[in-house]
Amino acid sequence: MILWTTKLDCSCRHSPQRFAPCGYYLPSDLTSTLRCFLTMFLNFNIWKNCMRYIRFGSAVRRSFIVKSPAETLNSGWNLGEQLPGMSEAALYVHWPYCERRCTYCNFNKYIARAVDQEAMRYVMTKETETLIQLSELKCVTSVFFGGGTPSLAEPQTIAAILDTIAKWAHIPYNAEITLEANPTSSTISRLTEFKNAGVNRLSIGLQNAVSHHNINYWQGGQYIGVGPGAHGRFSLRKDGKMQREARIQTLEPDIWMKEVLQFGHGTRKRVAQNKLDILEEALVLGLRMTNGISHQHWQKMSPTVGLQEVFSMCPEFKDLTEQGFLILDQRGLRCSWKGLALLDSILPTLLIQLQVSFTDSV
């Protein structure tokens, strides 16, 4: 017997660093949980101010054991060197199909009269296997099934992908395995099947979900993108050295499937990332978090040139700190609340200074 102890985790959009419980708790049976969710869904103010997720199980997983593939396992400037985190990555799977087009969504999506579920299952597991092997990963830290509407995929497909990941890499017992789901098309029995397939977390009805998986992106971590139009950032061996690449998979599902069948993956575009590229992404994404970028995290990517060395002597940067938009202290670099609101206009100044510092250090 499975006990559902479901808690509603709420995170304000201004606080992407951590879940901020807002006091909404859901009943333990799934039927009442969905009724409660649909009631809150109609409350515009709740969804306007907070991002919410339904998680299966308590925070410490005391109520039941998730018997998923993930839990059956036993458990510098110079990119030529083994950088921290190079042997681990998050993994994103893009299911491109939807039942209808939503006006607010501009993700890669297609409305198909019929989907060959068996064919999709085969090519998705094939591309997953190929990209994990190319990256030489040892650990997949989280898995996110997005779309499109991935809850339209058969639970067997989700299980097969997780089995493939577990075959080639370690998945920690407490890894987030998240599925985006549409509450209007997800029945109780189907959600139960997804849980049995290995999903332990749902993201429902919102874009830009906050999770450990997304925090990995914002901190410049590696991630593999599987499926039509998926993006990835990971390192692979080239000329005896590890080279990080930005990769984009082919957008159109039919063409992507043919490429996976022919080559093992449907990567349409590959761009080698140099040291400056990686730091620029870390700066742009890291400052979107309330905690910003810590000195320790920056040092992992830039052992010889710290945040103080990059920015402290820049007059424009000093102006931004004196005006209260940016904070550089013993914790690291971050935006104030009013700085977050104007971050897009602040970033060009910071990126130019980073380029200058990078050129001088080389």
mmCIF file with all atom_site columns, N, CA and C in Angstrom, residues 307-344:
data_model
loop_
_atom_site.group_PDB
_atom_site.id
_atom_site.type_symbol
_atom_site.label_atom_id
_atom_site.label_alt_id
_atom_site.label_comp_id
_atom_site.label_asym_id
_atom_site.label_entity_id
_atom_site.label_seq_id
_atom_site.pdbx_PDB_ins_code
_atom_site.Cartn_x
_atom_site.Cartn_y
_atom_site.Cartn_z
_atom_site.occupancy
_atom_site.B_iso_or_equiv
_atom_site.pdbx_formal_charge
_atom_site.auth_seq_id
_atom_site.auth_comp_id
_atom_site.auth_asym_id
_atom_site.auth_atom_id
_atom_site.pdbx_PDB_model_num
ATOM 1   N N  . LEU A 1 307 ? 36.199 37.397 -7.949  1.00 0.00 ? 307 LEU A N  1
ATOM 2   C CA . LEU A 1 307 ? 35.202 38.447 -8.205  1.00 0.00 ? 307 LEU A CA 1
ATOM 3   C C  . LEU A 1 307 ? 35.737 39.832 -7.849  1.00 0.00 ? 307 LEU A C  1
ATOM 4   N N  . GLN A 1 308 ? 36.490 39.923 -6.758  1.00 0.00 ? 308 GLN A N  1
ATOM 5   C CA . GLN A 1 308 ? 37.051 41.209 -6.365  1.00 0.00 ? 308 GLN A CA 1
ATOM 6   C C  . GLN A 1 308 ? 38.004 41.728 -7.436  1.00 0.00 ? 308 GLN A C  1
ATOM 7   N N  . GLU A 1 309 ? 38.856 40.838 -7.957  1.00 0.00 ? 309 GLU A N  1
ATOM 8   C CA . GLU A 1 309 ? 39.832 41.241 -8.968  1.00 0.00 ? 309 GLU A CA 1
ATOM 9   C C  . GLU A 1 309 ? 39.141 41.676 -10.263 1.00 0.00 ? 309 GLU A C  1
ATOM 10  N N  . VAL A 1 310 ? 38.025 41.043 -10.583 1.00 0.00 ? 310 VAL A N  1
ATOM 11  C CA . VAL A 1 310 ? 37.326 41.370 -11.824 1.00 0.00 ? 310 VAL A CA 1
ATOM 12  C C  . VAL A 1 310 ? 36.639 42.727 -11.747 1.00 0.00 ? 310 VAL A C  1
ATOM 13  N N  . PHE A 1 311 ? 35.958 43.012 -10.618 1.00 0.00 ? 311 PHE A N  1
ATOM 14  C CA . PHE A 1 311 ? 35.042 44.152 -10.594 1.00 0.00 ? 311 PHE A CA 1
ATOM 15  C C  . PHE A 1 311 ? 35.430 45.307 -9.678  1.00 0.00 ? 311 PHE A C  1
ATOM 16  N N  . SER A 1 312 ? 36.234 45.076 -8.653  1.00 0.00 ? 312 SER A N  1
ATOM 17  C CA . SER A 1 312 ? 36.398 46.096 -7.611  1.00 0.00 ? 312 SER A CA 1
ATOM 18  C C  . SER A 1 312 ? 37.036 47.391 -8.126  1.00 0.00 ? 312 SER A C  1
ATOM 19  N N  . MET A 1 313 ? 37.848 47.334 -9.185  1.00 0.00 ? 313 MET A N  1
ATOM 20  C CA . MET A 1 313 ? 38.526 48.530 -9.678  1.00 0.00 ? 313 MET A CA 1
ATOM 21  C C  . MET A 1 313 ? 37.782 49.209 -10.831 1.00 0.00 ? 313 MET A C  1
ATOM 22  N N  . CYS A 1 314 ? 36.596 48.719 -11.164 1.00 0.00 ? 314 CYS A N  1
ATOM 23  C CA . CYS A 1 314 ? 35.830 49.268 -12.283 1.00 0.00 ? 314 CYS A CA 1
ATOM 24  C C  . CYS A 1 314 ? 34.977 50.446 -11.800 1.00 0.00 ? 314 CYS A C  1
ATOM 25  N N  . PRO A 1 315 ? 35.158 51.669 -12.328 1.00 0.00 ? 315 PRO A N  1
ATOM 26  C CA . PRO A 1 315 ? 34.384 52.831 -11.878 1.00 0.00 ? 315 PRO A CA 1
ATOM 27  C C  . PRO A 1 315 ? 32.876 52.645 -12.049 1.00 0.00 ? 315 PRO A C  1
ATOM 28  N N  . GLU A 1 316 ? 32.459 52.068 -13.182 1.00 0.00 ? 316 GLU A N  1
ATOM 29  C CA . GLU A 1 316 ? 31.028 51.862 -13.408 1.00 0.00 ? 316 GLU A CA 1
ATOM 30  C C  . GLU A 1 316 ? 30.444 50.896 -12.382 1.00 0.00 ? 316 GLU A C  1
ATOM 31  N N  . PHE A 1 317 ? 31.226 49.885 -12.027 1.00 0.00 ? 317 PHE A N  1
ATOM 32  C CA . PHE A 1 317 ? 30.771 48.928 -11.018 1.00 0.00 ? 317 PHE A CA 1
ATOM 33  C C  . PHE A 1 317 ? 30.632 49.615 -9.657  1.00 0.00 ? 317 PHE A C  1
ATOM 34  N N  . LYS A 1 318 ? 31.594 50.466 -9.327  1.00 0.00 ? 318 LYS A N  1
ATOM 35  C CA . LYS A 1 318 ? 31.512 51.211 -8.060  1.00 0.00 ? 318 LYS A CA 1
ATOM 36  C C  . LYS A 1 318 ? 30.257 52.072 -8.013  1.00 0.00 ? 318 LYS A C  1
ATOM 37  N N  . ASP A 1 319 ? 29.922 52.684 -9.147  1.00 0.00 ? 319 ASP A N  1
ATOM 38  C CA . ASP A 1 319 ? 28.702 53.495 -9.194  1.00 0.00 ? 319 ASP A CA 1
ATOM 39  C C  . ASP A 1 319 ? 27.467 52.636 -8.903  1.00 0.00 ? 319 ASP A C  1
ATOM 40  N N  . LEU A 1 320 ? 27.434 51.437 -9.469  1.00 0.00 ? 320 LEU A N  1
ATOM 41  C CA . LEU A 1 320 ? 26.282 50.552 -9.284  1.00 0.00 ? 320 LEU A CA 1
ATOM 42  C C  . LEU A 1 320 ? 26.154 50.101 -7.828  1.00 0.00 ? 320 LEU A C  1
ATOM 43  N N  . THR A 1 321 ? 27.304 49.871 -7.172  1.00 0.00 ? 321 THR A N  1
ATOM 44  C CA . THR A 1 321 ? 27.242 49.475 -5.760  1.00 0.00 ? 321 THR A CA 1
ATOM 45  C C  . THR A 1 321 ? 26.852 50.658 -4.876  1.00 0.00 ? 321 THR A C  1
ATOM 46  N N  . GLU A 1 322 ? 27.368 51.843 -5.181  1.00 0.00 ? 322 GLU A N  1
ATOM 47  C CA . GLU A 1 322 ? 27.038 53.027 -4.386  1.00 0.00 ? 322 GLU A CA 1
ATOM 48  C C  . GLU A 1 322 ? 25.563 53.410 -4.522  1.00 0.00 ? 322 GLU A C  1
ATOM 49  N N  . GLN A 1 323 ? 24.984 53.119 -5.695  1.00 0.00 ? 323 GLN A N  1
ATOM 50  C CA . GLN A 1 323 ? 23.572 53.404 -5.913  1.00 0.00 ? 323 GLN A CA 1
ATOM 51  C C  . GLN A 1 323 ? 22.666 52.298 -5.360  1.00 0.00 ? 323 GLN A C  1
ATOM 52  N N  . GLY A 1 324 ? 23.282 51.241 -4.837  1.00 0.00 ? 324 GLY A N  1
ATOM 53  C CA . GLY A 1 324 ? 22.514 50.194 -4.189  1.00 0.00 ? 324 GLY A CA 1
ATOM 54  C C  . GLY A 1 324 ? 21.937 49.137 -5.111  1.00 0.00 ? 324 GLY A C  1
ATOM 55  N N  . PHE A 1 325 ? 22.479 49.036 -6.333  1.00 0.00 ? 325 PHE A N  1
ATOM 56  C CA . PHE A 1 325 ? 21.980 48.017 -7.262  1.00 0.00 ? 325 PHE A CA 1
ATOM 57  C C  . PHE A 1 325 ? 22.710 46.682 -7.096  1.00 0.00 ? 325 PHE A C  1
ATOM 58  N N  . LEU A 1 326 ? 23.994 46.738 -6.765  1.00 0.00 ? 326 LEU A N  1
ATOM 59  C CA . LEU A 1 326 ? 24.819 45.539 -6.621  1.00 0.00 ? 326 LEU A CA 1
ATOM 60  C C  . LEU A 1 326 ? 25.484 45.519 -5.257  1.00 0.00 ? 326 LEU A C  1
ATOM 61  N N  . ILE A 1 327 ? 25.781 44.306 -4.776  1.00 0.00 ? 327 ILE A N  1
ATOM 62  C CA . ILE A 1 327 ? 26.462 44.116 -3.496  1.00 0.00 ? 327 ILE A CA 1
ATOM 63  C C  . ILE A 1 327 ? 27.625 43.152 -3.721  1.00 0.00 ? 327 ILE A C  1
ATOM 64  N N  . LEU A 1 328 ? 28.827 43.589 -3.373  1.00 0.00 ? 328 LEU A N  1
ATOM 65  C CA . LEU A 1 328 ? 30.007 42.728 -3.421  1.00 0.00 ? 328 LEU A CA 1
ATOM 66  C C  . LEU A 1 328 ? 30.632 42.749 -2.044  1.00 0.00 ? 328 LEU A C  1
ATOM 67  N N  . ASP A 1 329 ? 30.527 41.626 -1.311  1.00 0.00 ? 329 ASP A N  1
ATOM 68  C CA . ASP A 1 329 ? 31.057 41.559 0.040   1.00 0.00 ? 329 ASP A CA 1
ATOM 69  C C  . ASP A 1 329 ? 31.692 40.201 0.266   1.00 0.00 ? 329 ASP A C  1
ATOM 70  N N  . GLN A 1 330 ? 31.849 39.814 1.527   1.00 0.00 ? 330 GLN A N  1
ATOM 71  C CA . GLN A 1 330 ? 32.516 38.559 1.843   1.00 0.00 ? 330 GLN A CA 1
ATOM 72  C C  . GLN A 1 330 ? 31.728 37.339 1.357   1.00 0.00 ? 330 GLN A C  1
ATOM 73  N N  . ARG A 1 331 ? 30.424 37.505 1.134   1.00 0.00 ? 331 ARG A N  1
ATOM 74  C CA . ARG A 1 331 ? 29.613 36.392 0.641   1.00 0.00 ? 331 ARG A CA 1
ATOM 75  C C  . ARG A 1 331 ? 29.801 36.167 -0.852  1.00 0.00 ? 331 ARG A C  1
ATOM 76  N N  . GLY A 1 332 ? 29.983 37.262 -1.595  1.00 0.00 ? 332 GLY A N  1
ATOM 77  C CA . GLY A 1 332 ? 30.105 37.162 -3.042  1.00 0.00 ? 332 GLY A CA 1
ATOM 78  C C  . GLY A 1 332 ? 29.450 38.343 -3.717  1.00 0.00 ? 332 GLY A C  1
ATOM 79  N N  . LEU A 1 333 ? 28.969 38.115 -4.947  1.00 0.00 ? 333 LEU A N  1
ATOM 80  C CA . LEU A 1 333 ? 28.343 39.174 -5.730  1.00 0.00 ? 333 LEU A CA 1
ATOM 81  C C  . LEU A 1 333 ? 26.859 38.859 -5.916  1.00 0.00 ? 333 LEU A C  1
ATOM 82  N N  . ARG A 1 334 ? 26.003 39.846 -5.667  1.00 0.00 ? 334 ARG A N  1
ATOM 83  C CA . ARG A 1 334 ? 24.560 39.649 -5.835  1.00 0.00 ? 334 ARG A CA 1
ATOM 84  C C  . ARG A 1 334 ? 23.889 40.988 -6.093  1.00 0.00 ? 334 ARG A C  1
ATOM 85  N N  . CYS A 1 335 ? 22.649 40.909 -6.564  1.00 0.00 ? 335 CYS A N  1
ATOM 86  C CA . CYS A 1 335 ? 21.844 42.108 -6.787  1.00 0.00 ? 335 CYS A CA 1
ATOM 87  C C  . CYS A 1 335 ? 21.002 42.408 -5.558  1.00 0.00 ? 335 CYS A C  1
ATOM 88  N N  . SER A 1 336 ? 20.732 43.686 -5.339  1.00 0.00 ? 336 SER A N  1
ATOM 89  C CA . SER A 1 336 ? 19.708 44.065 -4.375  1.00 0.00 ? 336 SER A CA 1
ATOM 90  C C  . SER A 1 336 ? 18.358 43.831 -5.036  1.00 0.00 ? 336 SER A C  1
ATOM 91  N N  . TRP A 1 337 ? 17.280 44.046 -4.298  1.00 0.00 ? 337 TRP A N  1
ATOM 92  C CA . TRP A 1 337 ? 15.967 43.869 -4.896  1.00 0.00 ? 337 TRP A CA 1
ATOM 93  C C  . TRP A 1 337 ? 15.758 44.813 -6.064  1.00 0.00 ? 337 TRP A C  1
ATOM 94  N N  . LYS A 1 338 ? 16.163 46.079 -5.900  1.00 0.00 ? 338 LYS A N  1
ATOM 95  C CA . LYS A 1 338 ? 15.989 47.009 -7.021  1.00 0.00 ? 338 LYS A CA 1
ATOM 96  C C  . LYS A 1 338 ? 16.986 46.710 -8.142  1.00 0.00 ? 338 LYS A C  1
ATOM 97  N N  . GLY A 1 339 ? 18.112 46.089 -7.797  1.00 0.00 ? 339 GLY A N  1
ATOM 98  C CA . GLY A 1 339 ? 19.052 45.668 -8.834  1.00 0.00 ? 339 GLY A CA 1
ATOM 99  C C  . GLY A 1 339 ? 18.506 44.533 -9.681  1.00 0.00 ? 339 GLY A C  1
ATOM 100 N N  . LEU A 1 340 ? 17.795 43.599 -9.041  1.00 0.00 ? 340 LEU A N  1
ATOM 101 C CA . LEU A 1 340 ? 17.176 42.498 -9.792  1.00 0.00 ? 340 LEU A CA 1
ATOM 102 C C  . LEU A 1 340 ? 16.181 43.021 -10.817 1.00 0.00 ? 340 LEU A C  1
ATOM 103 N N  . ALA A 1 341 ? 15.459 44.065 -10.449 1.00 0.00 ? 341 ALA A N  1
ATOM 104 C CA . ALA A 1 341 ? 14.458 44.625 -11.357 1.00 0.00 ? 341 ALA A CA 1
ATOM 105 C C  . ALA A 1 341 ? 15.092 45.254 -12.594 1.00 0.00 ? 341 ALA A C  1
ATOM 106 N N  . LEU A 1 342 ? 16.352 45.675 -12.470 1.00 0.00 ? 342 LEU A N  1
ATOM 107 C CA . LEU A 1 342 ? 17.039 46.347 -13.588 1.00 0.00 ? 342 LEU A CA 1
ATOM 108 C C  . LEU A 1 342 ? 18.224 45.537 -14.099 1.00 0.00 ? 342 LEU A C  1
ATOM 109 N N  . LEU A 1 343 ? 18.241 44.250 -13.794 1.00 0.00 ? 343 LEU A N  1
ATOM 110 C CA . LEU A 1 343 ? 19.426 43.441 -14.093 1.00 0.00 ? 343 LEU A CA 1
ATOM 111 C C  . LEU A 1 343 ? 19.787 43.444 -15.573 1.00 0.00 ? 343 LEU A C  1
ATOM 112 N N  . ASP A 1 344 ? 18.793 43.363 -16.451 1.00 0.00 ? 344 ASP A N  1
ATOM 113 C CA . ASP A 1 344 ? 19.093 43.306 -17.883 1.00 0.00 ? 344 ASP A CA 1
ATOM 114 C C  . ASP A 1 344 ? 19.844 44.545 -18.363 1.00 0.00 ? 344 ASP A C  1
#
